[in-house]
CSV table of C-alpha atoms in Angstrom, one decimal:
chain,number,residue,atom,x,y,z
A,1466,UNK,CA,47.9,-21.6,17.4
A,1467,UNK,CA,47.7,-24.0,20.4
A,1468,UNK,CA,46.7,-27.6,19.7
A,1469,UNK,CA,43.1,-28.5,20.3
A,1470,UNK,CA,42.3,-31.0,23.0
A,1471,UNK,CA,40.6,-34.2,22.0
A,1472,UNK,CA,37.1,-35.1,23.4
A,1473,UNK,CA,36.5,-38.4,25.2
A,1474,UNK,CA,35.9,-40.1,21.9
A,1475,UNK,CA,39.2,-39.0,20.5
A,1476,UNK,CA,37.9,-36.2,18.2
A,1477,UNK,CA,39.2,-32.7,17.9
A,1478,UNK,CA,36.4,-30.1,17.4
A,1479,UNK,CA,35.9,-26.6,16.2
A,1480,UNK,CA,32.6,-24.8,16.8
A,1481,UNK,CA,31.4,-21.3,15.9
A,1482,UNK,CA,28.9,-19.1,14.1
A,1483,UNK,CA,29.4,-17.8,10.6
A,1484,UNK,CA,26.9,-15.7,8.6
A,1485,UNK,CA,24.2,-16.4,11.2
A,1486,UNK,CA,24.6,-20.2,11.2
A,1487,UNK,CA,26.2,-22.4,13.9
A,1488,UNK,CA,28.8,-24.9,12.8
A,1489,UNK,CA,30.3,-27.9,14.6
A,1490,UNK,CA,33.2,-29.6,12.8
A,1491,UNK,CA,35.2,-32.5,14.2
A,1492,UNK,CA,38.0,-34.8,12.9
A,1493,UNK,CA,40.5,-37.4,14.2
A,1494,UNK,CA,43.5,-35.2,13.6
A,1495,UNK,CA,44.4,-31.5,13.7
A,1496,UNK,CA,45.4,-31.7,10.0
A,1497,UNK,CA,42.1,-33.3,9.0
A,1498,UNK,CA,40.1,-30.7,11.0
A,1499,UNK,CA,42.0,-27.8,9.5
A,1500,UNK,CA,41.2,-29.1,6.0
A,1501,UNK,CA,37.5,-29.4,6.9
A,1502,UNK,CA,37.5,-25.8,8.2
A,1503,UNK,CA,39.1,-24.5,5.0
A,1504,UNK,CA,36.7,-26.5,2.9
A,1505,UNK,CA,33.7,-25.2,4.8
A,1506,UNK,CA,34.8,-21.6,4.5
A,1507,UNK,CA,35.4,-22.0,0.8
A,1508,UNK,CA,32.0,-23.6,0.4
A,1509,UNK,CA,30.2,-20.8,2.3
A,1510,UNK,CA,32.1,-17.9,0.6
A,1511,UNK,CA,31.5,-19.4,-2.9
A,1512,UNK,CA,27.7,-19.3,-2.2
A,1513,UNK,CA,27.3,-23.1,-2.2
A,1514,UNK,CA,26.3,-23.3,1.4
A,1515,UNK,CA,25.0,-26.8,2.3
A,1516,UNK,CA,21.3,-27.0,2.9
A,1517,UNK,CA,19.9,-29.9,4.9
A,1518,UNK,CA,18.2,-32.4,2.8
A,1519,UNK,CA,15.2,-32.7,5.1
A,1520,UNK,CA,14.4,-29.0,5.4
A,1521,UNK,CA,10.7,-28.3,5.5
A,1522,UNK,CA,8.8,-25.8,3.5
A,1523,UNK,CA,8.4,-23.4,6.5
A,1524,UNK,CA,12.2,-23.6,7.2
A,1525,UNK,CA,13.0,-23.0,3.6
A,1526,UNK,CA,10.5,-20.2,3.3
A,1527,UNK,CA,12.1,-18.2,6.1
A,1528,UNK,CA,15.5,-18.7,4.7
A,1529,UNK,CA,14.4,-17.9,1.2
A,1530,UNK,CA,12.9,-14.6,2.3
A,1531,UNK,CA,16.0,-13.7,4.3
A,1532,UNK,CA,18.4,-14.5,1.4
A,1533,UNK,CA,16.5,-13.8,-1.8
A,1534,UNK,CA,14.3,-10.9,-0.5
A,1535,UNK,CA,16.9,-9.1,1.5
A,1536,UNK,CA,17.1,-6.3,-1.0
A,1537,UNK,CA,13.4,-5.4,-1.1
A,1538,UNK,CA,11.8,-2.8,1.2
A,1539,UNK,CA,10.7,-3.9,4.6
A,1540,UNK,CA,7.1,-3.3,3.8
A,1541,UNK,CA,7.3,-5.5,0.7
A,1542,UNK,CA,9.1,-8.2,2.7
A,1543,UNK,CA,6.3,-8.1,5.3
A,1544,UNK,CA,3.8,-8.7,2.6
A,1545,UNK,CA,5.7,-11.7,1.2
A,1546,UNK,CA,6.0,-13.1,4.7
A,1547,UNK,CA,2.3,-12.6,5.3
A,1548,UNK,CA,1.4,-14.6,2.2
A,1549,UNK,CA,3.5,-17.5,3.4
A,1550,UNK,CA,2.1,-17.4,6.9
A,1551,UNK,CA,-1.5,-17.1,5.7
A,1552,UNK,CA,-1.6,-19.3,2.6
A,1553,UNK,CA,1.4,-21.6,2.5
A,1554,UNK,CA,2.7,-22.7,6.0
A,1555,UNK,CA,-0.8,-23.8,7.3
A,1556,UNK,CA,-1.1,-26.3,4.4
A,1557,UNK,CA,2.4,-27.5,3.5
A,1558,UNK,CA,4.7,-25.8,6.0
A,1559,UNK,CA,5.7,-29.1,7.7
A,1560,UNK,CA,6.3,-31.1,4.6
A,1561,UNK,CA,10.0,-31.6,3.5
A,1562,UNK,CA,10.7,-29.5,0.4
A,1563,UNK,CA,11.9,-32.6,-1.4
A,1564,UNK,CA,8.5,-34.4,-0.9
A,1565,UNK,CA,6.2,-31.5,-2.0
A,1566,UNK,CA,4.2,-32.4,-5.1
A,1567,UNK,CA,2.2,-30.1,-7.5
A,1568,UNK,CA,-1.0,-31.2,-5.7
A,1569,UNK,CA,0.3,-29.9,-2.4
A,1570,UNK,CA,1.2,-26.5,-4.0
A,1571,UNK,CA,-2.2,-26.3,-5.7
A,1572,UNK,CA,-4.0,-27.0,-2.4
A,1573,UNK,CA,-2.0,-24.2,-0.7
A,1574,UNK,CA,-2.9,-21.8,-3.6
A,1575,UNK,CA,-6.6,-22.9,-3.4
A,1576,UNK,CA,-6.7,-21.6,0.2
A,1577,UNK,CA,-6.7,-18.1,-1.4
A,1578,UNK,CA,-10.0,-19.0,-3.2
A,1579,UNK,CA,-12.4,-16.0,-3.3
A,1580,UNK,CA,-9.7,-13.4,-2.6
A,1581,UNK,CA,-9.1,-10.4,-4.8
A,1582,UNK,CA,-7.4,-11.3,-8.2
A,1583,UNK,CA,-4.3,-9.3,-7.2
A,1584,UNK,CA,-4.0,-11.2,-3.9
A,1585,UNK,CA,-4.4,-14.6,-5.6
A,1586,UNK,CA,-1.8,-13.8,-8.3
A,1587,UNK,CA,0.8,-12.7,-5.8
A,1588,UNK,CA,0.3,-15.8,-3.7
A,1589,UNK,CA,0.9,-17.9,-6.8
A,1590,UNK,CA,4.0,-15.9,-7.7
A,1591,UNK,CA,5.4,-16.2,-4.2
A,1592,UNK,CA,4.9,-20.0,-4.1
A,1593,UNK,CA,6.5,-20.4,-7.6
A,1594,UNK,CA,9.5,-18.2,-6.8
A,1595,UNK,CA,10.2,-20.0,-3.5
A,1596,UNK,CA,10.2,-23.4,-5.1
A,1597,UNK,CA,12.2,-22.2,-8.2
A,1598,UNK,CA,14.9,-21.2,-5.7
A,1599,UNK,CA,14.6,-24.5,-3.9
A,1600,UNK,CA,15.2,-26.4,-7.2
A,1601,UNK,CA,18.2,-24.2,-7.9
A,1602,UNK,CA,19.7,-25.1,-4.5
A,1603,UNK,CA,19.1,-28.8,-5.1
A,1604,UNK,CA,16.3,-29.3,-2.6
A,1605,UNK,CA,13.9,-30.7,-5.2
A,1606,UNK,CA,14.4,-32.2,-8.6
A,1607,UNK,CA,11.6,-30.3,-10.2
A,1608,UNK,CA,9.6,-27.1,-9.4
A,1609,UNK,CA,6.2,-28.4,-8.1
A,1610,UNK,CA,4.7,-24.9,-8.4
A,1611,UNK,CA,5.4,-24.4,-12.1
A,1612,UNK,CA,1.9,-24.9,-13.6
A,1613,UNK,CA,-0.5,-23.9,-10.8
A,1614,UNK,CA,-4.1,-23.1,-11.8
A,1615,UNK,CA,-5.5,-19.8,-10.5
A,1616,UNK,CA,-8.6,-20.6,-8.3
A,1617,UNK,CA,-11.8,-18.6,-8.3
A,1618,UNK,CA,-11.2,-15.0,-7.4
A,1619,UNK,CA,-13.4,-12.4,-5.8
A,1620,UNK,CA,-13.9,-8.8,-6.7
A,1621,UNK,CA,-10.8,-6.7,-6.7
A,1622,UNK,CA,-11.0,-4.3,-3.8
A,1623,UNK,CA,-10.4,-0.6,-4.6
A,1624,UNK,CA,-10.9,2.7,-3.1
A,1625,UNK,CA,-14.0,4.6,-3.8
A,1626,UNK,CA,-15.4,8.1,-4.1
A,1627,UNK,CA,-17.6,9.3,-1.3
A,1628,UNK,CA,-21.2,9.9,-2.1
A,1629,UNK,CA,-22.9,13.3,-2.0
A,1630,UNK,CA,-24.7,12.4,1.2
A,1631,UNK,CA,-21.4,11.4,2.8
A,1632,UNK,CA,-19.8,14.7,1.5
A,1633,UNK,CA,-22.5,16.7,3.3
A,1634,UNK,CA,-21.8,14.8,6.6
A,1635,UNK,CA,-18.1,15.1,6.2
A,1636,UNK,CA,-18.1,18.9,5.4
A,1637,UNK,CA,-20.4,19.6,8.4
A,1638,UNK,CA,-18.2,17.5,10.7
A,1639,UNK,CA,-15.0,19.2,9.5
A,1640,UNK,CA,-16.4,22.6,10.6
A,1641,UNK,CA,-15.7,21.8,14.3
A,1642,UNK,CA,-13.5,18.7,14.5
A,1643,UNK,CA,-9.8,19.2,15.2
A,1644,UNK,CA,-8.9,17.0,12.2
A,1645,UNK,CA,-11.2,18.9,9.9
A,1646,UNK,CA,-8.4,21.0,8.1
A,1647,UNK,CA,-6.4,17.8,7.4
A,1648,UNK,CA,-9.4,15.9,6.1
A,1649,UNK,CA,-10.5,18.8,3.9
A,1650,UNK,CA,-6.9,19.1,2.6
A,1651,UNK,CA,-7.1,15.5,1.4
A,1652,UNK,CA,-10.5,16.1,-0.2
A,1653,UNK,CA,-9.5,19.3,-2.0
A,1654,UNK,CA,-6.0,18.5,-3.0
A,1655,UNK,CA,-5.9,14.7,-3.7
A,1656,UNK,CA,-2.8,14.3,-1.6
A,1657,UNK,CA,-1.9,10.8,-0.6
A,1658,UNK,CA,-2.2,10.5,3.3
A,1659,UNK,CA,1.5,9.8,3.4
A,1660,UNK,CA,2.2,13.0,1.5
A,1661,UNK,CA,0.0,15.1,3.8
A,1662,UNK,CA,1.8,14.1,6.9
A,1663,UNK,CA,5.1,15.6,5.8
A,1664,UNK,CA,3.6,18.7,4.2
A,1665,UNK,CA,5.4,21.9,5.4
A,1666,UNK,CA,4.6,25.6,5.0
A,1667,UNK,CA,7.5,25.8,2.6
A,1668,UNK,CA,5.5,23.6,0.3
A,1669,UNK,CA,2.7,26.1,0.1
A,1670,UNK,CA,3.6,29.1,-2.1
A,1671,UNK,CA,2.2,31.0,-5.0
A,1672,UNK,CA,-1.2,29.5,-4.7
A,1673,UNK,CA,0.2,26.0,-5.2
A,1674,UNK,CA,1.1,23.0,-3.0
A,1675,UNK,CA,4.4,21.5,-4.1
A,1676,UNK,CA,4.6,17.7,-3.5
A,1677,UNK,CA,8.1,16.4,-3.3
A,1678,UNK,CA,8.2,14.0,-0.3
A,1679,UNK,CA,6.1,11.4,1.6
A,1680,UNK,CA,6.1,9.7,4.9
A,1681,UNK,CA,8.1,6.4,5.2
A,1682,UNK,CA,6.4,4.1,7.6
A,1683,UNK,CA,9.6,1.9,7.9
A,1684,UNK,CA,12.0,4.7,9.0
A,1685,UNK,CA,9.3,7.0,10.3
A,1686,UNK,CA,10.9,9.9,8.4
A,1687,UNK,CA,10.2,11.5,5.0
A,1688,UNK,CA,11.2,9.9,1.7
A,1689,UNK,CA,11.0,10.6,-2.0
A,1690,UNK,CA,7.4,10.3,-3.4
A,1691,UNK,CA,6.1,7.0,-4.7
A,1692,UNK,CA,7.4,7.7,-8.2
A,1693,UNK,CA,8.9,10.5,-10.2
A,1694,UNK,CA,5.4,11.4,-11.3
A,1695,UNK,CA,4.6,12.0,-7.6
A,1696,UNK,CA,6.6,15.2,-7.7
A,1697,UNK,CA,4.0,17.7,-8.7
A,1698,UNK,CA,2.2,21.0,-8.1
A,1699,UNK,CA,-1.5,21.2,-7.1
A,1700,UNK,CA,-3.5,24.4,-7.4
A,1701,UNK,CA,-5.0,25.7,-4.1
A,1702,UNK,CA,-8.7,26.2,-4.8
A,1703,UNK,CA,-10.7,28.7,-2.6
A,1704,UNK,CA,-12.2,25.9,-0.5
A,1705,UNK,CA,-8.7,24.6,0.3
A,1706,UNK,CA,-7.3,28.0,0.9
A,1707,UNK,CA,-10.0,28.6,3.5
A,1708,UNK,CA,-9.1,25.6,5.6
A,1709,UNK,CA,-5.3,25.4,5.3
A,1710,UNK,CA,-3.7,26.4,8.6
A,1711,UNK,CA,-2.2,29.9,8.2
A,1712,UNK,CA,0.2,30.0,11.2
A,1713,UNK,CA,3.6,28.4,11.0
A,1714,UNK,CA,7.2,29.2,10.1
A,1715,UNK,CA,8.7,28.3,6.7
A,1716,UNK,CA,9.9,24.7,7.5
A,1717,UNK,CA,7.3,23.7,10.0
A,1718,UNK,CA,4.8,20.9,9.5
A,1719,UNK,CA,1.3,22.0,8.5
A,1720,UNK,CA,-0.3,19.0,10.3
A,1721,UNK,CA,2.0,18.2,13.3
A,1722,UNK,CA,1.3,15.9,16.3
A,1723,UNK,CA,2.7,17.7,19.3
A,1724,UNK,CA,5.3,19.3,17.1
A,1725,UNK,CA,6.3,16.0,15.5
A,1726,UNK,CA,5.3,13.8,12.6
A,1727,UNK,CA,2.2,11.7,12.8
A,1728,UNK,CA,2.9,8.0,12.3
A,1729,UNK,CA,0.5,5.4,10.9
A,1730,UNK,CA,-0.9,4.5,14.3
A,1731,UNK,CA,-1.6,8.1,15.3
A,1732,UNK,CA,-3.0,9.0,11.9
A,1733,UNK,CA,-5.4,6.0,12.1
A,1734,UNK,CA,-6.5,7.2,15.6
A,1735,UNK,CA,-7.1,10.7,14.3
A,1736,UNK,CA,-9.2,9.4,11.4
A,1737,UNK,CA,-11.2,7.0,13.6
A,1738,UNK,CA,-12.0,10.0,15.9
A,1739,UNK,CA,-13.2,11.9,12.9
A,1740,UNK,CA,-15.3,9.0,11.6
A,1741,UNK,CA,-16.9,8.7,15.0
A,1742,UNK,CA,-17.8,12.4,14.9
A,1743,UNK,CA,-19.3,11.9,11.4
A,1744,UNK,CA,-21.6,9.3,12.9
A,1745,UNK,CA,-22.8,11.9,15.5
A,1746,UNK,CA,-23.2,14.5,12.7
A,1747,UNK,CA,-25.2,12.1,10.6
A,1748,UNK,CA,-27.7,11.5,13.4
A,1749,UNK,CA,-28.1,15.2,14.0
A,1750,UNK,CA,-28.6,16.0,10.2
A,1751,UNK,CA,-31.2,13.2,10.0
A,1752,UNK,CA,-33.0,14.6,13.1
A,1753,UNK,CA,-33.0,18.0,11.5
A,1754,UNK,CA,-34.3,16.5,8.2
A,1755,UNK,CA,-31.3,17.8,6.3
A,1756,UNK,CA,-30.3,14.5,4.8
A,1757,UNK,CA,-32.2,11.2,4.0
A,1758,UNK,CA,-32.2,8.7,6.9
A,1759,UNK,CA,-31.5,6.0,4.3
A,1760,UNK,CA,-27.7,5.5,3.9
A,1761,UNK,CA,-26.0,3.8,1.0
A,1762,UNK,CA,-24.7,0.3,1.8
A,1763,UNK,CA,-21.0,1.0,1.2
A,1764,UNK,CA,-17.7,0.2,2.9
A,1765,UNK,CA,-16.6,2.7,5.6
A,1766,UNK,CA,-14.7,5.7,4.3
A,1767,UNK,CA,-10.9,5.6,4.7
A,1768,UNK,CA,-8.6,8.6,4.2
A,1769,UNK,CA,-7.4,7.3,0.7
A,1770,UNK,CA,-11.0,7.5,-0.5
A,1771,UNK,CA,-10.7,11.3,-0.3
A,1772,UNK,CA,-7.9,11.2,-2.8
A,1773,UNK,CA,-10.1,9.0,-5.0
A,1774,UNK,CA,-12.9,11.5,-4.6
A,1775,UNK,CA,-10.6,14.4,-5.7
A,1776,UNK,CA,-9.9,12.5,-8.9
A,1777,UNK,CA,-13.6,11.9,-9.5
A,1778,UNK,CA,-14.2,15.6,-8.8
A,1779,UNK,CA,-11.7,16.4,-11.5
A,1780,UNK,CA,-13.6,14.3,-14.0
A,1781,UNK,CA,-17.0,15.8,-12.9
A,1782,UNK,CA,-15.5,19.3,-13.3
A,1783,UNK,CA,-14.4,18.4,-16.9
A,1784,UNK,CA,-10.7,18.5,-16.3
A,1785,UNK,CA,-8.9,16.6,-19.2
A,1786,UNK,CA,-7.6,13.1,-18.3
A,1787,UNK,CA,-3.9,13.9,-19.0
A,1788,UNK,CA,-4.1,17.0,-16.7
A,1789,UNK,CA,-5.8,15.0,-14.0
A,1790,UNK,CA,-3.1,12.3,-14.2
A,1791,UNK,CA,-0.4,14.9,-13.5
A,1792,UNK,CA,-2.3,16.4,-10.6
A,1793,UNK,CA,-2.8,13.0,-9.0
A,1794,UNK,CA,0.9,12.1,-9.4
A,1795,UNK,CA,0.0,8.8,-11.2
A,1796,UNK,CA,2.9,7.0,-12.8
A,1797,UNK,CA,0.7,6.3,-15.9
A,1798,UNK,CA,-2.4,7.8,-17.4
A,1799,UNK,CA,-4.0,4.3,-17.4
A,1800,UNK,CA,-4.2,4.5,-13.5
A,1801,UNK,CA,-6.2,7.8,-13.7
A,1802,UNK,CA,-8.4,6.4,-16.5
A,1803,UNK,CA,-9.6,3.6,-14.2
A,1804,UNK,CA,-10.9,6.1,-11.8
A,1805,UNK,CA,-12.4,8.3,-14.5
A,1806,UNK,CA,-14.5,5.4,-15.7
A,1807,UNK,CA,-16.1,5.0,-12.2
A,1808,UNK,CA,-19.1,7.1,-13.5
A,1809,UNK,CA,-21.6,8.2,-10.9
A,1810,UNK,CA,-25.4,8.5,-11.4
A,1811,UNK,CA,-25.1,12.3,-11.2
A,1812,UNK,CA,-22.7,12.2,-14.2
A,1813,UNK,CA,-25.2,10.2,-16.2
A,1814,UNK,CA,-27.9,12.7,-15.4
A,1815,UNK,CA,-25.6,15.6,-16.4
A,1816,UNK,CA,-24.8,13.8,-19.6
A,1817,UNK,CA,-28.5,14.0,-20.5
A,1818,UNK,CA,-28.7,17.6,-19.5
A,1819,UNK,CA,-25.6,18.5,-21.6
A,1820,UNK,CA,-27.0,16.6,-24.6
A,1821,UNK,CA,-30.2,18.5,-24.3
A,1822,UNK,CA,-28.3,21.8,-23.8
A,1823,UNK,CA,-26.2,21.0,-27.0
A,1824,UNK,CA,-29.2,22.3,-29.0
A,1825,UNK,CA,-29.5,25.4,-26.9
A,1826,UNK,CA,-27.6,28.7,-27.9
A,1827,UNK,CA,-26.4,29.0,-24.4
A,1828,UNK,CA,-24.7,25.6,-24.4
A,1829,UNK,CA,-21.6,25.2,-22.1
A,1830,UNK,CA,-19.6,22.0,-21.5
A,1831,UNK,CA,-19.8,22.7,-17.7
A,1832,UNK,CA,-23.5,23.0,-17.0
A,1833,UNK,CA,-24.0,24.3,-13.4
A,1834,UNK,CA,-27.3,23.4,-12.0
A,1835,UNK,CA,-28.4,26.4,-9.9
A,1836,UNK,CA,-31.7,25.2,-8.5
A,1837,UNK,CA,-31.0,21.7,-7.3
A,1838,UNK,CA,-29.5,20.2,-4.1
A,1839,UNK,CA,-26.3,19.7,-6.2
A,1840,UNK,CA,-25.8,23.4,-6.6
A,1841,UNK,CA,-23.0,23.9,-4.0
A,1842,UNK,CA,-21.1,20.8,-5.2
A,1843,UNK,CA,-21.4,21.9,-8.8
A,1844,UNK,CA,-20.2,25.3,-7.9
A,1845,UNK,CA,-17.1,23.8,-6.2
A,1846,UNK,CA,-16.4,21.7,-9.2
A,1847,UNK,CA,-16.6,24.7,-11.5
A,1848,UNK,CA,-14.1,26.5,-9.3
A,1849,UNK,CA,-11.9,23.5,-9.2
A,1850,UNK,CA,-11.9,23.3,-13.0
A,1851,UNK,CA,-11.1,27.0,-13.3
A,1852,UNK,CA,-8.2,26.7,-10.9
A,1853,UNK,CA,-6.7,23.7,-12.6
A,1854,UNK,CA,-7.0,25.2,-16.1
A,1855,UNK,CA,-5.4,28.4,-14.8
A,1856,UNK,CA,-2.5,26.5,-13.3
A,1857,UNK,CA,-1.8,24.5,-16.5
């Protein structure tokens, strides 16, 4: 190896990049420089890479995510980075890690005040984990985020079931809108939107939909379902059979976009177009006096709400909780139970009717009301229950 030239100050230097970091080593002699190079390589390869003493919380946060969260999914890593950007960096990002005190960490966590309980808890966990790793790397003597107090939280956001009024508008819109078959498939099957995008004609056989894959937003291809429980069969009720596209070869997508997969962006655009059409339909139905002009004050419907509605429909149809959990593809029955407890007013009314009918010789646990505005919905629920019980 040729001898290195000395710089004007009499030092020999070696510069380069290793594992994404730039290094600049210098010494008075070749022998001394080679020893420094060997020591630096050993230090890096043994995992004891030197960390600058004055590193700020923002600098450490970025490095912590890159190093300690490299094995998590991209979508999870984006969520972690989002918590740091929104709740940590604006408050303590420029403070050196060694100078951060519990008060500073608590102020950062308090910035999530009023957020959903799950959001606040995850922000707290992110801050604690980041400073625990900082302590392990010698950046701080103690972990200043060990005993943070959870601030006031808001109501946990969750998906909801659509109302009967919304259902009337949705069903009428679906009759003519291009996205109608996809929307009704979500409503009558409980598929996750990501599962519906990769549904093929090969998955529709024997009166059943077989769910064994989902759309991966990171790779824009298909992946295994959310959990093992996500692999399941869903019975095709008459209302679903009527709207499922019939044409298509065995392996073709049921809901393609110009012959290819929909992605998140194009799916949102399709849904937004359908929602805009629902607004037009609502005005027409009000003008025709087919629905009340007074709408419920609720958040706008999103595609996942149709899955939630399917689960509620299973409850309204009298499908046992354990069977509903399998149809939904939930990892645990407790998840299904949370939806089953979202009791609607119509279910309370039906409970009274069923209690009164208990003393009638014609009592039935599924009491179809033939002469009310609910008749069509109740008929659908009865058919749903029959299809489910036949399938299991």
